[in-house]
XYZ file of C-alpha atoms in Angstrom:
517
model
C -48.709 209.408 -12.747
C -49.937 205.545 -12.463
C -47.234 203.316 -14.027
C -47.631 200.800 -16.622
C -49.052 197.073 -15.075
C -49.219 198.807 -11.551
C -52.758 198.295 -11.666
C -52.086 196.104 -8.269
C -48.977 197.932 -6.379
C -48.333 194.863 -3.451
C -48.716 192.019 -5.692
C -46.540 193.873 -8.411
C -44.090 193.988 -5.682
C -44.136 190.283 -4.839
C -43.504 189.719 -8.398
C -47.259 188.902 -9.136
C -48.102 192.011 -10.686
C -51.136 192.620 -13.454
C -47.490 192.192 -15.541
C -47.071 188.725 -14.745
C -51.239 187.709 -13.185
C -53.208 186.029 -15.504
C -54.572 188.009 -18.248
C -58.097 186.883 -20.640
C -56.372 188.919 -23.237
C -53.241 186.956 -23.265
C -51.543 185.720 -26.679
C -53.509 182.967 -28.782
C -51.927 180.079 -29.100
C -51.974 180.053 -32.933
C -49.911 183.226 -32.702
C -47.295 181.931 -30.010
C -47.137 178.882 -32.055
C -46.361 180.870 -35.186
C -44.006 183.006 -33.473
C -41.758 180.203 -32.887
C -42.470 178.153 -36.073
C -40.691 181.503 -37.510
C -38.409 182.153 -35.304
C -37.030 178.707 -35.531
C -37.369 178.789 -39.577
C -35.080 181.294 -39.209
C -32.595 179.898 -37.226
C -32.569 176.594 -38.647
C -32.414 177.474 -41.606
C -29.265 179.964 -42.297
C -26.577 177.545 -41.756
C -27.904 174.882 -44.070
C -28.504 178.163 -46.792
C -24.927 179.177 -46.043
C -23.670 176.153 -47.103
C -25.436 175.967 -50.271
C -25.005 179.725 -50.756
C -23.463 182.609 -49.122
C -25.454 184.624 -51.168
C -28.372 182.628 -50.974
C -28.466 182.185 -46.959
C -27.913 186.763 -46.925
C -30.667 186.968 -49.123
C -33.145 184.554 -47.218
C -32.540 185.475 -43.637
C -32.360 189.112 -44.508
C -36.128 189.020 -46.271
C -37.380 186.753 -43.431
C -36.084 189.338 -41.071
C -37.303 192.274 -43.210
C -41.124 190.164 -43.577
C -41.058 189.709 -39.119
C -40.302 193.288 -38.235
C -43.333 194.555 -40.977
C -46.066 191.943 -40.013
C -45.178 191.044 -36.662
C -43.213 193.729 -35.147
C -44.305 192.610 -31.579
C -42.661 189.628 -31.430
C -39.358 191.246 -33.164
C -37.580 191.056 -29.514
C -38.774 187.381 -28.666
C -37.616 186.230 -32.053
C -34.453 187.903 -31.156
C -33.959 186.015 -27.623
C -34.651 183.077 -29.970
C -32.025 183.402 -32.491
C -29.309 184.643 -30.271
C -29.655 181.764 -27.700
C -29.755 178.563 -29.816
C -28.229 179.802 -33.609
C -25.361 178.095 -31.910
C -26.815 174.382 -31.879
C -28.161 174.354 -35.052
C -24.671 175.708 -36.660
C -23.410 172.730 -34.619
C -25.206 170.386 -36.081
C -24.348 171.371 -40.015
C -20.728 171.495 -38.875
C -20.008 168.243 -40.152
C -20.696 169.381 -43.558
C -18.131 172.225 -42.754
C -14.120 171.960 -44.130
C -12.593 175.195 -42.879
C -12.813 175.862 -38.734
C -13.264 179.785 -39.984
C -16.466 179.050 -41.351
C -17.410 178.364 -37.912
C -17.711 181.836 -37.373
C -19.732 183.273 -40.232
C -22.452 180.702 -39.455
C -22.670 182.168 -35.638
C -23.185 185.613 -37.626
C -26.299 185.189 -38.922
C -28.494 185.653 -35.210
C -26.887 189.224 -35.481
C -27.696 189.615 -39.038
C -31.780 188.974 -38.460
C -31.798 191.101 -34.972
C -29.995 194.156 -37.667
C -32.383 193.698 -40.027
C -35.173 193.625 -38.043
C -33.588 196.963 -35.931
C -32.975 198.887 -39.428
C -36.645 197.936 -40.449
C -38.285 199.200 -37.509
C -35.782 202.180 -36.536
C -36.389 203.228 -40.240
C -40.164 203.202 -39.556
C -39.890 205.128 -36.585
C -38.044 207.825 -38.431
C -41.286 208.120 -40.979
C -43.651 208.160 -38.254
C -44.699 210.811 -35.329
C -42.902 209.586 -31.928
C -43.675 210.921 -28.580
C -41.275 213.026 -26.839
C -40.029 210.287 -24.102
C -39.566 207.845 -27.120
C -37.538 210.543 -29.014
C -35.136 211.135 -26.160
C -34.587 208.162 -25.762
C -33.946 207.030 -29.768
C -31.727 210.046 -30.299
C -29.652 209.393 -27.199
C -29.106 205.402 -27.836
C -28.260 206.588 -31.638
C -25.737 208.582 -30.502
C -24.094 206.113 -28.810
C -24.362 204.205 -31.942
C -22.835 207.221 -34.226
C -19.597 207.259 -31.821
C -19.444 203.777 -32.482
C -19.944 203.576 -36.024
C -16.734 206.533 -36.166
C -14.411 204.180 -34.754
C -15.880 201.481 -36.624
C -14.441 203.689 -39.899
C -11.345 204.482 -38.304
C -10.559 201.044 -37.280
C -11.448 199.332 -40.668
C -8.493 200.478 -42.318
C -6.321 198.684 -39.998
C -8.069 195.260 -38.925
C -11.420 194.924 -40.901
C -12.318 192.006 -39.636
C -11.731 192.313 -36.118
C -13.381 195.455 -36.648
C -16.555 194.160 -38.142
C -16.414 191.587 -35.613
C -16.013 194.561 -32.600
C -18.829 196.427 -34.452
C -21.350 193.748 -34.065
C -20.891 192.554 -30.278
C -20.054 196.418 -29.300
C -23.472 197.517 -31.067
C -25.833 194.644 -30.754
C -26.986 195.623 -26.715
C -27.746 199.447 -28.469
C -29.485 197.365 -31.117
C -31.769 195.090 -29.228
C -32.891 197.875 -26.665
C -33.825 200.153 -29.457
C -35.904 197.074 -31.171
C -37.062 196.267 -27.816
C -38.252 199.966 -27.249
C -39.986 200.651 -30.405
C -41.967 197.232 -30.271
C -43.206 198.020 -26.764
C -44.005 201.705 -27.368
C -45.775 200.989 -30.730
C -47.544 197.700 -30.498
C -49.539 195.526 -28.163
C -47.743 193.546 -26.944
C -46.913 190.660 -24.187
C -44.008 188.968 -24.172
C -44.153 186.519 -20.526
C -45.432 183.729 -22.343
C -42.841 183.482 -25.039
C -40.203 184.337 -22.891
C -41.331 181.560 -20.102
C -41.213 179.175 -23.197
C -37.520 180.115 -24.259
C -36.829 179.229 -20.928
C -38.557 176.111 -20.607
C -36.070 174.931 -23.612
C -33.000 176.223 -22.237
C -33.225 174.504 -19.300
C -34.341 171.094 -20.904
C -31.479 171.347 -22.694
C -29.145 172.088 -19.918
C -30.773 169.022 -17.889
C -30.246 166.891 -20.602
C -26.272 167.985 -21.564
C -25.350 168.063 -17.552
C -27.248 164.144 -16.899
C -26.696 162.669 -20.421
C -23.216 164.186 -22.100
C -23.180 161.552 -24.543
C -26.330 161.606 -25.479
C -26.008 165.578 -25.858
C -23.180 165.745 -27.823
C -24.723 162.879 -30.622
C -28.116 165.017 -30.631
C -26.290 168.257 -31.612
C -23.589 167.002 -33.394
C -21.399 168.178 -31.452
C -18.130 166.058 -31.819
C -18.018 167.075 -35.685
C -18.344 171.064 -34.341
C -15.562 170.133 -31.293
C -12.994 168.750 -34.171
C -13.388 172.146 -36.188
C -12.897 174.067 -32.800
C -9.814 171.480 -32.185
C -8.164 172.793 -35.538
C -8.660 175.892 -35.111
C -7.367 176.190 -31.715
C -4.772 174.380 -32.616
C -3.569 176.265 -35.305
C -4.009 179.742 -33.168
C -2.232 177.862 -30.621
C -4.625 178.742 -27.944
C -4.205 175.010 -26.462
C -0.588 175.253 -26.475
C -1.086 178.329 -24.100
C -3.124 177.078 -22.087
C -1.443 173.763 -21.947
C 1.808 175.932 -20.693
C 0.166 177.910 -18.291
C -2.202 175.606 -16.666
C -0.659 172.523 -17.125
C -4.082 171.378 -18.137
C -3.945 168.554 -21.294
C -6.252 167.953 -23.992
C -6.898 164.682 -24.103
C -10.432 163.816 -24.745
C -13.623 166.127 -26.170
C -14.841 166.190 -22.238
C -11.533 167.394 -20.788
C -12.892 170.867 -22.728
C -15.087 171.194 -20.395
C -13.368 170.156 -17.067
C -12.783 173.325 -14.977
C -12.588 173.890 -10.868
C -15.586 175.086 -9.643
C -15.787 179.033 -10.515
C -12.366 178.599 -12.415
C -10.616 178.355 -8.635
C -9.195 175.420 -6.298
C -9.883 177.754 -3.487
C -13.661 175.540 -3.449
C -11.784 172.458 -3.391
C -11.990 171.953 0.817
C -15.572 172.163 0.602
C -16.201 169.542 -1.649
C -16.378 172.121 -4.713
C -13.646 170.611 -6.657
C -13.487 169.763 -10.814
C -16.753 169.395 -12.782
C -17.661 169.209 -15.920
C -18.949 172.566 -17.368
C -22.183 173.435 -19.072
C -21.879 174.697 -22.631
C -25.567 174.966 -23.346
C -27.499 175.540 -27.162
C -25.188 178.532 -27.979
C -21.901 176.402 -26.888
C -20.184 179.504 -24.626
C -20.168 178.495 -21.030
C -20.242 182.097 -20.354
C -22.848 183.612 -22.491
C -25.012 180.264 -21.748
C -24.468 180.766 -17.536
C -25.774 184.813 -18.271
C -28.384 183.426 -20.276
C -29.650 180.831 -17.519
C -29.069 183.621 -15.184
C -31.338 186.332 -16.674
C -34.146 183.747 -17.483
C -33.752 182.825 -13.467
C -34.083 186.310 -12.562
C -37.508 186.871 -14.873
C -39.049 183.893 -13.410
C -38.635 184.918 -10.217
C -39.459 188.318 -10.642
C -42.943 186.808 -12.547
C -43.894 184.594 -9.258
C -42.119 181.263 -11.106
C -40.179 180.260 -8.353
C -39.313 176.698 -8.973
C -38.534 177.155 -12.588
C -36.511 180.404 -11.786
C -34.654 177.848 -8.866
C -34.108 174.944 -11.475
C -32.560 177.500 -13.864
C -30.297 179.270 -11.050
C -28.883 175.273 -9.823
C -28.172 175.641 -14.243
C -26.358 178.562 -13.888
C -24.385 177.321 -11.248
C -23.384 174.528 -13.325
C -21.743 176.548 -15.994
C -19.180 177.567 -13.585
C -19.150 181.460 -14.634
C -18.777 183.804 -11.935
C -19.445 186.729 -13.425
C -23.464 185.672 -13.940
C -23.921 184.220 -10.416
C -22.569 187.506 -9.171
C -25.756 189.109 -11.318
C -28.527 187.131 -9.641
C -27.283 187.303 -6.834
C -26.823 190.985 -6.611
C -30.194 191.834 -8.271
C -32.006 189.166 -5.483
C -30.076 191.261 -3.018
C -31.217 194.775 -4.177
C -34.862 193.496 -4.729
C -34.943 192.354 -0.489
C -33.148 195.297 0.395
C -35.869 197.513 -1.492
C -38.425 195.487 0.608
C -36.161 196.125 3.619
C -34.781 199.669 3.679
C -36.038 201.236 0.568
C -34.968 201.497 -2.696
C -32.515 205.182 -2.108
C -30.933 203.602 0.261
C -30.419 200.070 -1.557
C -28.968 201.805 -4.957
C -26.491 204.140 -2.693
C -25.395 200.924 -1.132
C -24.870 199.116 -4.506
C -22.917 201.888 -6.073
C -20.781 201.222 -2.684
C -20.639 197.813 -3.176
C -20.046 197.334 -6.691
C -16.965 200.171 -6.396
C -15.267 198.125 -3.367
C -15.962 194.726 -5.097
C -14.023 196.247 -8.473
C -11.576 197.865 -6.339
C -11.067 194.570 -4.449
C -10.684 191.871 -7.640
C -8.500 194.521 -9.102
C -6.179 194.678 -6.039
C -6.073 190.838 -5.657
C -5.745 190.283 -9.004
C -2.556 192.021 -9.817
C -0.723 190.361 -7.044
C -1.980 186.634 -8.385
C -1.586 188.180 -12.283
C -5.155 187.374 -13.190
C -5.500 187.152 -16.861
C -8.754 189.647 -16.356
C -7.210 192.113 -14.364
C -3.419 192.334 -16.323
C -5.918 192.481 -19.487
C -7.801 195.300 -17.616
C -4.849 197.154 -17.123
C -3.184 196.774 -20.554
C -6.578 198.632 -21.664
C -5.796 201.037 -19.070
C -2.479 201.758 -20.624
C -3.306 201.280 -24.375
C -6.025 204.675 -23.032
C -3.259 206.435 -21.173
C -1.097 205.860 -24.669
C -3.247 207.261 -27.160
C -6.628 208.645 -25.048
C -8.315 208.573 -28.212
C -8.407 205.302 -29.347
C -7.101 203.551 -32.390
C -10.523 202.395 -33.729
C -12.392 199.128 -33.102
C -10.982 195.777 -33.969
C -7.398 197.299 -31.864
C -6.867 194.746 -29.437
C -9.314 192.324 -27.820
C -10.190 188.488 -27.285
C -11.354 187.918 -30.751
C -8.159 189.570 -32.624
C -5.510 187.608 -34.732
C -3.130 189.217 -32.111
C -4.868 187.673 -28.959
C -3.207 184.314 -29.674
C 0.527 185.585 -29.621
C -0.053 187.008 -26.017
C 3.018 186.222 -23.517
C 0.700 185.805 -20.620
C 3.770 184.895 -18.225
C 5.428 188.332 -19.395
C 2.221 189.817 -18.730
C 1.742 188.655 -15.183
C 5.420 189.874 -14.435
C 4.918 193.229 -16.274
C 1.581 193.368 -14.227
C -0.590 194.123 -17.609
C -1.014 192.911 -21.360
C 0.579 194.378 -24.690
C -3.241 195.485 -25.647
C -5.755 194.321 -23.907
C -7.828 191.026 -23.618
C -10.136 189.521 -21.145
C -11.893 193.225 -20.268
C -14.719 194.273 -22.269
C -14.030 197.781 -20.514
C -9.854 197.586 -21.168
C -11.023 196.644 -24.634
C -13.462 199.615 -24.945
C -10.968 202.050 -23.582
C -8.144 200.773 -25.936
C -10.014 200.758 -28.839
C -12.296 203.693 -28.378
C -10.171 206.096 -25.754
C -12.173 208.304 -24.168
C -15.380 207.773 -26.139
C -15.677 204.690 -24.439
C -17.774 206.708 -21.410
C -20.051 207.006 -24.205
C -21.488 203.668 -24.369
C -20.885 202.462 -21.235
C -21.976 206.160 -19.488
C -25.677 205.215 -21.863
C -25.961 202.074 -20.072
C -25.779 203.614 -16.291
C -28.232 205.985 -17.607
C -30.702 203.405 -19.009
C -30.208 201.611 -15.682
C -30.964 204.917 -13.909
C -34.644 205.261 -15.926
C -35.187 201.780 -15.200
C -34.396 202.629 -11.229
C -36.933 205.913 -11.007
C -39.755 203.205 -12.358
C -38.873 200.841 -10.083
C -38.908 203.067 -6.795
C -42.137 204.407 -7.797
C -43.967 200.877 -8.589
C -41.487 198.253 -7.105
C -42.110 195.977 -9.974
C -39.398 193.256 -9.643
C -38.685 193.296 -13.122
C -37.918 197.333 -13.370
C -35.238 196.329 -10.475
C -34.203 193.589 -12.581
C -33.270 195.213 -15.779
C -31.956 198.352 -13.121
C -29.232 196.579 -10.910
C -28.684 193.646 -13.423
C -27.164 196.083 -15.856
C -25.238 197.626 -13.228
C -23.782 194.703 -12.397
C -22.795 193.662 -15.555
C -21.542 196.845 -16.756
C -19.247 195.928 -13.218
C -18.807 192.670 -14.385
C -17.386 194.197 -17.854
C -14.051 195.593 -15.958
C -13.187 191.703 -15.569
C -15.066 189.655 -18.557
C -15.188 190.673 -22.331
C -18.385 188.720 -22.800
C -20.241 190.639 -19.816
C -20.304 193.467 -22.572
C -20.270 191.647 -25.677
C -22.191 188.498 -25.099
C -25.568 188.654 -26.390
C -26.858 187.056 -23.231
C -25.451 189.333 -20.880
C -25.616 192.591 -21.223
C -27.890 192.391 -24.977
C -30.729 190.993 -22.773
C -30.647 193.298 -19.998
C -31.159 195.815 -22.280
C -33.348 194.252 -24.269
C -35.992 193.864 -21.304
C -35.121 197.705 -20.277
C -36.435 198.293 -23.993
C -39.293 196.359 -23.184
C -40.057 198.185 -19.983
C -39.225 201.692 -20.713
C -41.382 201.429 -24.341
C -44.254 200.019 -22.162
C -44.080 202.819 -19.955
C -44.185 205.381 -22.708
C -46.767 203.598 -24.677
C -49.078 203.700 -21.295
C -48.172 207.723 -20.981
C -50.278 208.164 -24.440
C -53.146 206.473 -23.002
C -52.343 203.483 -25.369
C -54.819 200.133 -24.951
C -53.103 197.027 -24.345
C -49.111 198.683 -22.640
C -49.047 195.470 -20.394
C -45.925 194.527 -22.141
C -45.513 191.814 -20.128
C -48.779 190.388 -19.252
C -49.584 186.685 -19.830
């Protein structure tokens, strides 16, 4: 069977593919430009609604979301890269109209409301209309996954419903996105390069202009007014004061916020790697804006845009996030080894690698009591305590709980009362057991992504393959590898895009180029 866009199998290799080559059927410009004149209608717009109107802003953003997924279903998922990576800024620069820190939150809600709606619009339509089988395997095993999630998502609501809800949304939105992702691919023509080379093209204007003008930055976004309502409520949580205690590190100044060693170590510091000032980005997370750089570095490079994809790794780099260095890094590594030694060969040796490298930080980091790893293993024991669960919202980062954490008792106990800092200790404290059900689906997805890309060696089937793998590694030691849009959310996003692509080409559908120019 001839894959999707293998129409050239060398240059598809290369990264220069009929997916990423030049195509006279590309998108019109009228429609890109439209695209984005939504998409950033959308964004803009919530937080200044919100503040009006709670009601007002639900009511907009969930018809503009309901009017994108029924007239322009194909650009659903690029709309949803949109929102997710700069909702952020624009919340930042209302914030001055903003009294209570908490509100903070709500207004970073809304990306995940319009990617929800637009999921629910087109999953409903999918239901009502005749699916292949591939496509139907693949719903009813991602809804699954959601089901098991939506049961703990019950059983934890009686106990924390807002940590719950909160849980809920970052657990569910990767399941979300792929499902979008799929549907739009397998149902519509469409091509997604161009908007998604855009995207990128912004992110990393912004990042050049926040790393060479901080000033300048931080008046265009607004973002001392946003910094003073992250100031009180930090400071009421008394996450400074921890930090302050157990790093020794003082806030002084807005800038010292973003002073860290290089890769959050001092180990750097004899080769000239020493303090720097980190890169927050458009959606203000160092983390989820270093996975972001990092994914739109690996797509670049995979579509023969070297020097952009280069410009956005030195970004990456910048953010100080090792976790997201460690995915391009891997995924260029598997792509050279499937050049070198095939592509069998090259996933047996990841598997290998990516068990001794979480075998490794885990041993290390229990004799240095690294928050990660002690949060790890207080998931680990919140399973072995009740293997099957106590419902989402049950320990975590983003729990009223997280701030009373004695991390010094921790590191001498060798594990956290919970867990924190793991998006897989969180998983397996909250959801026991049934936590192999999500994060078994996203091995799996990376496995169909894998038998594509050793039968076409299209860089970006490798991509979406190892870079969830990694990730999903990445999870044991970060909460936001799982739960940050820009991490995981994207990978499987573009697996959507690639496996729906592939299954619209199996019906001998015209235009399954998904990502053609």
């Amino acid at each position: 069977m001839r894959l999707a866009g293998t129409s050239a199998l060398g240059d598809a290799r290369s990264g220069t593919g009929s997916w990423s080559a030049a195509d006279p059927s590309g998108e019109p410009p009228a429609r890109i430009l439209l695209t984005f004149a939504v998409a950033l209608g959308a964004t803009a717009f919530s937080p200044l609604l919100h503040i009006a109107s709670p009601v007002l802003a639900i009511a907009v953003e969930t018809l503009i979301a309901v009017a994108i997924a029924l007239l322009m279903p194909a650009q659903g998922p690029v709309i949803a890269i949109f929102v997710l990576v700069f909702q952020n800024v624009f919340v930042s620069l209302y914030s001055s109209l903003l009294t209570d820190p908490s509100e903070l939150e709500i207004l970073k809600g809304y990306n995940f409301l319009i990617c929800a709606v637009m999921w629910l619009v087109a999953f409903v339509q999918s239901i009502l209309s005749r699916r292949s089988p591939g496509l139907n395997r693949m719903l009813l095993a991602s809804t699954a996954v959601l089901a098991v999630m939506g049961i703990y998502f019950v059983i934890g609501l009686g106990r924390e419903p807002k940590a719950s809800a909160i849980y809920l949304r970052n657990i569910g939105l990767p399941l979300l996105l792929f499902q979008l992702a799929l549907l739009a691919a397998a149902n519509h023509r469409i091509r997604v390069t161009p908007y998604i080379v855009i995207i990128a093209v912004m992110v990393l204007i912004c990042g050049a202009v926040e790393f060479l003008f901080r000033d300048t930055w931080l008046a265009l976004t607004n973002g001392h007014a946003y910094w003073r309502l992250e100031e009180i409520k930090a400071a009421k949580s008394g996450v400074w004061e921890r930090e302050m205690r157990t790093t020794g590190k003082v806030i002084v100044g807005i800038k010292d916020l973003f002073v860290i060693d290089f890769f959050n170590t001092s180990l750097l510091s004899g080769f000239g790697l020493g303090q720097m000032l980190r890169l927050y980005g458009p959606n203000i997370s160092p983390v989820s804006f270093a996975y972001g750089v990092g994914f739109f570095s690996l797509f670049l490079f995979a579509i023969g845009r070297a020097g952009l994809g280069a410009l956005a790794f030195v970004l990456m780099l910048l953010c100080g996030v090792k976790g997201a260095a460690i995915m391009v890094l891997f995924v260029g590594a598997a792509w050279i080894g499937t050049i070198l030694i095939g592509p069998v060969l090259v996933l047996l040796g990841a598997i290998v690698v990516l068990a001794v490298y979480a075998v490794l930080v885990i041993h290390s980091g229990l004799k240095i009591g690294d928050y990660h790893v002690i949060g790890l293993m207080g998931g680990w024991n919140g399973f072995l305590a009740a293997p099957l669960g106590r419902g989402l919202g049950s320990g975590g980062n983003l729990t009223e709980g997280f701030s009373g954490i004695n991390w010094q008792a921790a590191q001498q106990a060798g594990a956290v009362e919970g867990a924190a800092e793991s998006s897989v200790g969180v998983l397996l404290y909250q959801m026991g057991v049934a936590a192999l059900v999500p994060l078994g689906f996203y091995a799996v997805v990376a496995w169909w992504c894998w038998r594509l890309y050793a039968r076409s060696g299209i860089l970006l089937l490798g991509m979406a393959a190892f870079g969830i793998l990694v990730v999903l590694t990445n999870g044991l030691f970060q909460e936001e590898a799982l739960f940050a849009p820009p991490a995981m959310g994207f990978m499987m996003l573009l697996a959507g895009l690639l496996l729906g692509s592939q299954i619209r080409h199996d019906q001998h559908l015209p235009g399954s180029g998904v990502l053609r120019k």
